[in-house]
Amino acid sequence: MIRFVGTLLLVICFSASASSQSAATRSPSQPRELPSGVSMASAIPAPSLIVLITIDQFRDDYLDRFGPQLRGGLARFAHGGAWFTNAHHDHAITETAPGHATLLAGRFPRSTGIMANRIGVADPAAPLLGDNAAPGASPKRFQGTTLVDWLRAKDPRSRALSVSRKDRAAILPIGRSQADVYWFSGGRFTTSRYYRDTLPDWVNRFNARRMPQNLAGKSWTLLLPDSAYKEPDSVSFEMNGRNFLFPHRFPDDSAAAAGAAIASPFLDEIELDLALEGLNALSLGKAPQTDVLAVSLSATDAIGHGYGQDSREMHDNVLRLDRNLGAFIDSLFKLRDSTRIAFALTADHGVGTIPELVPRSVKPTPVRVSVADLAAALRIALAAQKLDSNLVDQDHQIVLADRNALKSRTGDLDKALSDFAARARAMPGVARVDRFRDLLRGDTINDAITRRWVHQFPATANVELVITLTPFSLFSEGLVANHGSPHDYDTHVPLIFTGPWFAPGRYGEFVRTVDLAPTLAAVAGVKPTEKLDGVVLRRALK
Ligand SMILES: [Zn+2]
């Protein structure tokens, strides 16, 4: 049973067998192919280090859009990697937690148990070290295994280090395994008691350098001359009309500067330094076993939410990210044998255009859909049937019901749900309202929206309705730009592998981010210890 954190009283619940349900849906272009029994045709030895770089909210098209100005790490992936240019998170709620949870699991959210950010990593039983004000965090809701577990099943010496600005982005790629997992909270990097009781010396030393605090009084200026940026800087929709012009000055107060660092390219730079410190301190990647370094970079997400994908800020962020990743890879190659490192670059989701900036030619015109209006429509529909509103609840895209408690009132519940669905469909910005149980019998080959919802929840989940907004419409929550929909602009992300195991090139076939883990497992010569949704991307392999 999984409890929503936040306002919902209801829970998403489903039978225990649900997580082992077969992968009944197929991507349109790929036959089912189980990764078990994979043997590497290649004679290249397994990597001593697998590096997963996840860029939060990174659109695949950024690599081409800014391509001529890239010369660092992103350029190295784009030009030297096996790049799947039509890779998607093939699930509906394209948020950070579900996205990260799929990456090294090779399974959709219906099976990882991480179905939304609100069913993420919050865990009061796992307080943060040295930060009692922050909510605790752990992977207790994550179900099943990840690549880290498969590697350890083969060689218990395999270790993992995962770092991010965000707790969920550090924790979820690793799954439930004990590992070195650190994220940014209260101006410093820390972890929770799920992992350890004290911070290791190397993290304490890193924090003592106060790199985020030292941004106080400095400014985020453009990396290149003004003329290198074709985007207008003065777009008042950015940041809801506040502080949308370069240069972006950090506050003079050091604690405030560390907070502001989150929405700048500089925290990623600091985090990449932390990853290298950790690699050294933990002696990762020294063979004979395969270790894992997972780095999730969150600046792009904060900048994308605030300024949008078409902003000058995003352009400069991607350029700086490129340079920072280049320096990171150069340093890594000085520390370890580059021929023994396998890289994967991807994102946890994409992002849509700021609704107000979507061209007028796009119909229907995108709007911001009021969550309160949807809630009011549900209350009216329930009241008409005299149903207990504590037993049916709506949270953004989904309506949940406690059918067990409503057993004698099933007919009334169905009437209320139909009534609500009709009211919701009449609202501008709502594209579809579907009964989840109908989608389970729907066309998952030709209808990507149906398929992505089916991949989101177990078949036995108490999800009654799912709501899909029209393209570029958003739920009204104060964010300038957002993601979270099953539309391609939110699902489409880069998926690029580099290292001697991979055949460089651009591959245009439709693939899924759940294919990342089985592909890395094949390269490492390990077998997933459970049934996966993903398949080995053999075309990428030499
Ligand atoms: Zn994200």
XYZ file of C-alpha atoms and ligand atoms in Angstrom:
543
model
C 0.000 0.000 0.000
C 1.374 3.336 -0.972
C 0.396 6.544 0.719
C 0.266 9.814 -1.102
C 2.253 12.472 0.656
C 0.466 15.749 0.931
C -3.186 16.505 0.735
C -4.578 13.180 -0.366
C -6.273 11.070 2.233
C -6.686 8.205 -0.134
C -3.858 5.934 -1.133
C -2.947 4.229 -4.317
C -3.239 0.590 -3.422
C -2.971 -2.568 -5.416
C -2.498 -6.292 -4.871
C 0.990 -7.618 -4.209
C 0.956 -9.613 -7.419
C 0.549 -6.433 -9.389
C 4.217 -5.629 -9.463
C 4.965 -8.902 -11.195
C 2.338 -8.453 -13.868
C 3.651 -9.245 -17.295
C 4.759 -6.518 -19.615
C 1.610 -6.824 -21.653
C 2.177 -3.749 -23.735
C 4.718 -3.367 -26.472
C 6.303 -0.370 -28.009
C 5.187 -0.026 -31.611
C 8.514 -0.886 -33.132
C 10.079 -3.390 -30.818
C 9.399 -7.075 -30.411
C 9.504 -8.412 -26.875
C 12.971 -9.512 -25.993
C 13.950 -10.503 -22.503
C 17.416 -9.486 -21.457
C 18.059 -12.650 -19.465
C 20.722 -14.889 -20.918
C 22.335 -11.997 -22.692
C 25.805 -12.776 -23.841
C 28.105 -10.140 -25.127
C 29.306 -10.770 -28.630
C 32.111 -8.378 -27.936
C 35.372 -9.524 -26.394
C 35.842 -6.178 -24.624
C 36.069 -6.732 -20.858
C 33.242 -5.446 -18.663
C 33.527 -1.832 -17.527
C 35.085 -1.102 -14.171
C 32.829 1.939 -13.889
C 29.380 2.744 -15.225
C 28.597 6.465 -15.136
C 24.940 7.451 -15.443
C 24.462 11.156 -16.090
C 20.864 12.284 -15.793
C 20.035 15.881 -16.637
C 16.801 16.930 -14.992
C 14.284 18.261 -17.544
C 16.631 17.984 -20.528
C 14.985 17.972 -23.963
C 16.639 15.859 -26.643
C 16.463 18.769 -29.093
C 18.726 20.974 -26.935
C 21.680 18.983 -28.298
C 20.944 20.027 -31.874
C 19.552 23.470 -31.009
C 22.769 24.515 -29.268
C 24.974 22.021 -31.135
C 27.231 24.487 -32.988
C 28.232 26.079 -29.659
C 28.821 22.817 -27.766
C 32.418 21.719 -27.329
C 32.555 19.969 -23.949
C 30.841 16.926 -22.486
C 27.543 17.284 -24.354
C 29.445 17.564 -27.643
C 31.369 14.434 -26.769
C 28.114 12.515 -26.256
C 26.445 13.970 -29.344
C 29.341 13.285 -31.688
C 30.998 10.222 -30.191
C 28.078 8.343 -28.684
C 25.446 5.827 -29.686
C 22.566 8.322 -29.642
C 18.979 7.127 -29.736
C 17.264 10.232 -31.067
C 13.708 8.968 -30.525
C 13.937 7.820 -26.898
C 10.997 8.300 -24.563
C 9.906 7.843 -21.005
C 6.995 5.663 -22.069
C 4.869 6.545 -19.050
C 2.281 9.248 -18.460
C 3.286 11.188 -15.335
C 6.595 12.559 -16.601
C 7.922 13.796 -13.276
C 11.308 13.571 -11.600
C 10.639 10.660 -9.245
C 9.047 8.218 -11.713
C 11.604 9.148 -14.364
C 14.634 8.549 -12.173
C 13.164 5.322 -10.776
C 12.881 3.735 -14.230
C 16.443 4.408 -15.350
C 18.489 1.679 -13.666
C 15.440 -0.496 -12.928
C 14.437 -1.106 -16.541
C 10.805 -1.122 -15.416
C 7.867 1.249 -15.756
C 6.380 3.141 -12.788
C 3.592 0.540 -12.471
C 6.301 -1.853 -11.308
C 8.803 0.393 -9.482
C 6.030 1.715 -7.227
C 7.222 5.289 -7.840
C 4.194 6.540 -9.728
C 4.391 10.288 -9.059
C 6.596 12.797 -7.256
C 4.013 12.777 -4.499
C 4.680 9.050 -4.065
C 8.409 9.648 -3.995
C 11.033 9.397 -1.276
C 9.576 11.290 1.705
C 10.086 9.191 4.830
C 9.874 10.683 8.341
C 11.554 7.520 9.663
C 14.734 8.442 7.770
C 15.723 11.957 8.952
C 18.508 13.841 7.226
C 21.901 14.017 8.888
C 22.408 17.465 10.373
C 19.194 18.920 8.952
C 16.250 18.293 11.240
C 14.170 20.908 9.454
C 14.082 18.931 6.214
C 11.705 16.007 5.750
C 13.355 12.596 5.880
C 13.931 10.588 2.741
C 14.479 6.973 1.747
C 13.675 4.534 -1.069
C 11.102 2.671 1.047
C 8.408 2.935 -1.660
C 10.689 1.654 -4.396
C 9.911 -1.925 -5.376
C 12.176 -4.496 -6.978
C 15.795 -4.286 -8.067
C 18.164 -2.142 -10.117
C 21.411 -2.585 -12.006
C 23.261 -2.061 -8.708
C 21.597 -5.184 -7.270
C 22.338 -7.214 -10.425
C 25.980 -6.189 -10.307
C 26.196 -7.145 -6.641
C 24.547 -10.493 -7.297
C 27.486 -11.222 -9.571
C 30.171 -9.571 -7.451
C 29.316 -8.308 -3.954
C 32.244 -5.893 -4.155
C 30.351 -3.637 -6.608
C 29.670 -0.251 -5.093
C 27.565 2.748 -6.004
C 27.801 6.491 -5.428
C 24.818 8.640 -6.358
C 24.696 12.429 -6.059
C 22.138 15.070 -6.943
C 20.743 18.373 -5.780
C 17.421 16.540 -5.207
C 16.800 13.716 -2.764
C 14.582 11.736 -5.157
C 17.070 12.105 -8.006
C 19.932 10.787 -5.852
C 17.982 7.977 -4.183
C 15.747 6.461 -6.846
C 18.249 5.419 -9.542
C 19.921 3.149 -6.973
C 16.701 1.565 -5.726
C 16.691 0.101 -2.242
C 20.371 -0.785 -2.111
C 22.664 0.511 0.544
C 25.064 2.864 -1.194
C 26.730 6.257 -0.886
C 23.818 8.555 -1.745
C 24.061 12.332 -1.194
C 21.922 15.312 -2.049
C 21.754 19.039 -1.342
C 19.724 20.243 1.606
C 20.066 23.305 3.789
C 23.074 24.598 1.842
C 25.150 21.397 2.078
C 25.322 17.862 0.806
C 23.953 15.242 3.148
C 22.178 11.909 3.295
C 19.567 10.250 5.491
C 19.654 7.667 8.246
C 18.442 5.083 5.769
C 22.029 5.075 4.520
C 24.227 6.055 7.453
C 24.401 7.633 10.905
C 27.204 10.092 10.248
C 28.506 11.876 7.174
C 31.842 10.553 5.911
C 34.876 12.807 6.276
C 35.139 13.476 2.554
C 31.601 14.907 2.451
C 32.246 17.000 5.568
C 35.442 18.342 4.016
C 33.605 19.151 0.802
C 30.852 20.981 2.666
C 33.459 22.926 4.651
C 34.611 24.540 1.403
C 31.221 26.324 1.316
C 31.221 26.563 -2.460
C 27.492 27.418 -2.777
C 27.806 30.048 -0.019
C 30.806 31.577 -1.767
C 28.564 32.622 -4.650
C 27.324 35.473 -2.424
C 27.595 38.790 -4.216
C 28.696 37.191 -7.481
C 26.644 37.106 -10.666
C 25.514 34.674 -13.311
C 26.606 36.378 -16.529
C 26.584 35.120 -20.104
C 29.375 32.697 -21.004
C 29.639 33.970 -24.597
C 29.244 37.466 -26.082
C 25.660 38.750 -26.352
C 25.609 38.161 -30.093
C 25.931 34.390 -29.565
C 22.388 34.285 -28.132
C 19.468 34.763 -30.472
C 16.844 34.530 -27.710
C 15.499 37.819 -26.392
C 16.405 38.282 -22.726
C 13.449 40.512 -22.008
C 10.507 38.115 -21.899
C 8.234 39.155 -19.060
C 6.521 35.749 -18.812
C 9.797 34.414 -17.437
C 9.946 34.120 -13.639
C 6.412 35.536 -13.506
C 7.858 38.916 -14.421
C 10.574 39.144 -11.769
C 14.369 39.122 -12.306
C 14.270 37.850 -15.859
C 17.229 39.911 -17.125
C 20.944 39.075 -17.154
C 23.094 39.404 -15.114
C 21.510 37.407 -12.295
C 23.155 38.579 -9.104
C 23.378 36.238 -6.103
C 22.364 37.694 -2.732
C 25.102 39.087 -0.477
C 23.951 36.828 2.345
C 25.791 33.520 2.037
C 22.865 31.316 3.087
C 20.562 33.086 0.641
C 23.186 32.728 -2.083
C 23.379 28.975 -1.472
C 19.598 28.836 -1.875
C 19.696 30.863 -5.068
C 22.442 28.610 -6.455
C 19.783 25.986 -7.130
C 18.426 27.938 -10.104
C 21.840 28.615 -11.619
C 24.344 26.493 -13.565
C 26.821 26.683 -10.702
C 25.309 24.079 -8.412
C 25.748 21.449 -11.141
C 29.407 22.436 -11.375
C 29.773 22.030 -7.607
C 27.954 18.698 -7.698
C 30.251 17.336 -10.403
C 33.194 18.228 -8.133
C 31.507 16.305 -5.325
C 31.141 13.276 -7.614
C 34.877 13.307 -8.380
C 35.759 13.705 -4.685
C 33.535 10.720 -3.927
C 35.030 8.628 -6.690
C 38.462 9.224 -5.174
C 37.432 8.764 -1.571
C 35.585 5.521 -2.295
C 38.119 4.264 -4.842
C 35.334 3.574 -7.314
C 36.114 2.166 -10.737
C 39.380 0.455 -9.869
C 38.244 -3.020 -10.956
C 37.941 -5.977 -10.929
C 34.263 -5.379 -10.112
C 31.955 -2.933 -11.917
C 31.032 0.120 -9.826
C 28.306 2.674 -10.515
C 28.496 6.455 -10.366
C 25.104 8.132 -10.817
C 25.029 11.910 -11.168
C 21.727 13.739 -11.571
C 22.091 17.408 -12.462
C 19.114 19.532 -11.464
C 19.922 23.090 -12.564
C 18.283 22.647 -15.953
C 15.016 21.759 -14.225
C 14.982 24.816 -11.982
C 15.949 27.119 -14.856
C 13.416 25.494 -17.201
C 10.571 25.889 -14.690
C 11.417 29.523 -14.079
C 12.518 30.856 -17.464
C 11.238 28.251 -19.937
C 12.993 26.246 -22.607
C 13.207 29.136 -25.086
C 14.966 31.525 -22.714
C 18.416 33.004 -22.929
C 18.938 31.560 -19.443
C 18.352 28.009 -20.700
C 20.693 28.597 -23.634
C 23.479 29.782 -21.339
C 22.793 26.990 -18.853
C 23.210 24.332 -21.545
C 26.485 25.905 -22.706
C 27.821 25.955 -19.157
C 26.583 22.423 -18.500
C 28.436 21.312 -21.634
C 31.684 22.877 -20.403
C 31.235 21.533 -16.869
C 30.539 18.009 -18.108
C 33.573 18.229 -20.375
C 35.811 19.179 -17.451
C 34.268 16.377 -15.385
C 34.960 13.746 -18.049
C 38.503 15.054 -18.604
C 39.187 14.770 -14.863
C 37.636 11.318 -14.721
C 39.848 10.123 -17.572
C 42.921 11.359 -15.700
C 41.867 9.394 -12.620
C 40.739 6.148 -14.284
C 41.323 4.170 -17.464
C 38.967 5.712 -20.016
C 38.662 2.411 -21.882
C 36.993 0.813 -18.857
C 34.257 3.430 -18.362
C 30.772 3.111 -19.854
C 28.671 6.274 -19.901
C 24.939 6.734 -20.331
C 23.432 10.203 -20.692
C 19.708 10.758 -20.369
C 17.030 12.849 -18.638
C 14.137 12.149 -16.302
C 11.641 14.026 -18.532
C 11.471 16.847 -21.048
C 9.436 20.051 -20.789
C 6.785 21.959 -22.697
C 6.768 25.529 -23.960
C 5.445 28.258 -21.653
C 1.718 28.137 -22.574
C 1.551 31.890 -23.213
C 4.459 31.609 -25.681
C 2.987 28.762 -27.731
C 2.344 29.985 -31.306
C -1.252 31.043 -31.967
C -1.418 28.492 -34.763
C -1.475 25.699 -32.155
C -5.084 24.655 -31.534
C -6.658 24.198 -29.114
C -5.024 27.171 -27.447
C -3.159 25.916 -24.361
C -4.469 27.133 -21.019
C -3.741 26.766 -17.332
C -6.290 24.353 -15.887
C -7.487 25.110 -12.376
C -6.979 22.195 -10.002
C -9.571 23.803 -7.726
C -12.150 23.811 -10.538
C -11.588 20.091 -11.097
C -11.939 19.426 -7.377
C -15.167 21.439 -7.296
C -16.563 19.436 -10.226
C -15.819 16.214 -8.367
C -17.520 17.485 -5.208
C -20.649 18.351 -7.194
C -20.699 14.937 -8.883
C -20.281 13.114 -5.551
C -22.899 15.222 -3.796
C -25.450 14.454 -6.532
C -25.076 10.754 -5.678
C -24.820 11.385 -1.905
C -21.402 9.714 -1.801
C -18.826 10.187 0.961
C -16.241 12.596 -0.443
C -13.605 11.052 1.832
C -13.737 7.891 -0.255
C -13.116 9.492 -3.635
C -10.339 11.967 -4.276
C -8.757 13.801 -7.164
C -5.099 14.739 -7.396
C -4.167 16.578 -10.571
C -4.344 13.937 -13.306
C -5.983 11.122 -11.382
C -9.150 10.293 -9.495
C -8.894 7.555 -6.881
C -11.695 5.724 -5.114
C -11.978 3.263 -2.269
C -14.196 0.736 -4.034
C -14.099 -1.678 -1.083
C -15.682 0.874 1.229
C -18.150 1.842 -1.510
C -19.062 -1.741 -2.386
C -22.820 -1.322 -1.983
C -22.703 1.980 -3.862
C -20.737 0.907 -6.953
C -23.466 1.993 -9.338
C -23.664 5.415 -7.717
C -19.877 5.741 -7.829
C -19.857 4.982 -11.544
C -22.575 7.607 -12.110
C -20.600 10.183 -10.154
C -17.406 9.396 -12.036
C -19.202 9.679 -15.384
C -20.731 12.979 -14.308
C -17.321 14.310 -13.220
C -15.709 13.098 -16.438
C -18.324 14.939 -18.505
C -17.798 18.149 -16.496
C -14.000 17.852 -16.763
C -14.084 17.175 -20.522
C -16.017 20.412 -20.965
C -13.242 22.447 -19.343
C -10.820 24.253 -21.670
C -7.436 22.526 -21.602
C -8.760 19.038 -20.864
C -8.110 16.689 -23.794
C -9.236 13.362 -22.387
C -10.726 11.845 -19.275
C -10.405 8.065 -19.386
C -11.520 5.233 -17.146
C -8.240 3.556 -16.214
C -9.808 0.118 -16.515
C -10.853 0.925 -20.088
C -7.306 1.911 -20.974
C -6.067 -1.482 -19.771
C -8.043 -2.972 -22.669
C -7.138 -0.116 -25.019
C -4.897 0.240 -28.043
C -1.422 0.387 -26.572
C 0.250 0.014 -29.960
C -1.132 3.025 -31.828
C -2.293 5.214 -28.949
C 0.760 6.426 -27.029
C -1.371 8.255 -24.446
C -3.204 5.030 -23.579
C 0.035 3.054 -23.466
C 1.730 5.593 -21.207
C -1.144 5.554 -18.721
C -1.133 1.748 -18.712
C 2.580 1.832 -17.880
C 1.938 4.246 -15.002
C -0.118 2.192 -12.546
C -0.509 -1.505 -11.777
C -3.658 -2.990 -13.292
C -5.111 -3.446 -9.810
C -4.481 0.120 -8.640
C -7.478 1.987 -7.237
C -7.141 4.598 -9.962
C -10.570 5.285 -11.467
C -9.998 8.129 -13.921
C -6.976 9.656 -15.588
C -7.035 13.176 -17.021
C -4.897 14.194 -19.986
C -4.584 17.898 -20.763
C -4.342 19.298 -24.287
C -0.780 19.794 -25.548
C 1.067 22.576 -23.633
C -1.787 23.116 -21.178
C -0.700 23.005 -17.525
C -2.275 22.590 -14.142
C -2.312 25.981 -12.450
C 0.334 25.806 -9.747
C 2.351 28.964 -10.218
C 5.068 27.344 -12.330
C 5.952 29.312 -15.439
C 6.698 26.175 -17.446
C 6.181 22.533 -16.550
C 6.285 18.867 -17.532
C 4.339 15.885 -16.248
C 2.141 15.023 -19.231
C 2.146 11.971 -21.537
C 2.778 14.207 -24.564
C 5.948 13.671 -26.567
C 7.532 16.994 -25.580
C 7.577 15.736 -21.976
C 8.495 12.110 -22.715
C 11.222 12.676 -25.334
C 14.713 12.683 -23.793
C 18.262 11.981 -24.956
C 19.526 8.435 -24.566
C 23.210 8.239 -25.446
C 25.856 5.660 -24.609
C 29.606 6.133 -24.918
C 32.552 3.866 -24.281
C 34.319 1.137 -26.253
C 31.311 -1.221 -26.045
C 29.099 1.059 -28.130
C 28.880 1.713 -31.851
C 28.705 5.492 -32.325
C 25.971 6.898 -34.509
C 22.453 8.257 -34.502
C 19.702 5.665 -34.188
C 16.231 6.889 -35.058
C 14.041 4.006 -33.956
C 11.598 4.417 -31.090
C 13.159 3.220 -27.827
C 12.286 3.666 -24.167
C 14.270 4.755 -21.140
C 13.469 1.356 -19.602
C 15.861 -0.042 -22.233
C 18.811 1.778 -20.621
C 19.281 -0.619 -17.679
C 19.190 -3.912 -19.627
C 21.616 -2.433 -22.167
C 24.088 -1.467 -19.430
C 23.582 -4.882 -17.807
C 24.497 -6.558 -21.099
C 27.654 -4.481 -21.336
C 28.576 -5.387 -17.754
C 27.830 -9.054 -18.409
C 25.242 -9.336 -15.635
C 21.713 -10.712 -15.681
C 18.789 -8.752 -14.329
C 17.394 -10.730 -11.418
C 13.780 -10.050 -12.309
C 11.602 -9.594 -15.351
C 12.045 -6.182 -16.972
C 9.985 -3.997 -19.262
C 13.063 -2.872 -21.177
C 15.128 -4.707 -23.760
C 18.798 -4.652 -24.708
C 19.458 -2.037 -27.389
C 21.652 -4.338 -29.432
C 22.108 -1.871 -32.253
C 24.115 0.307 -29.892
C 26.528 -2.514 -29.103
C 29.653 -3.337 -31.037
Zn 12.816 16.242 -13.089
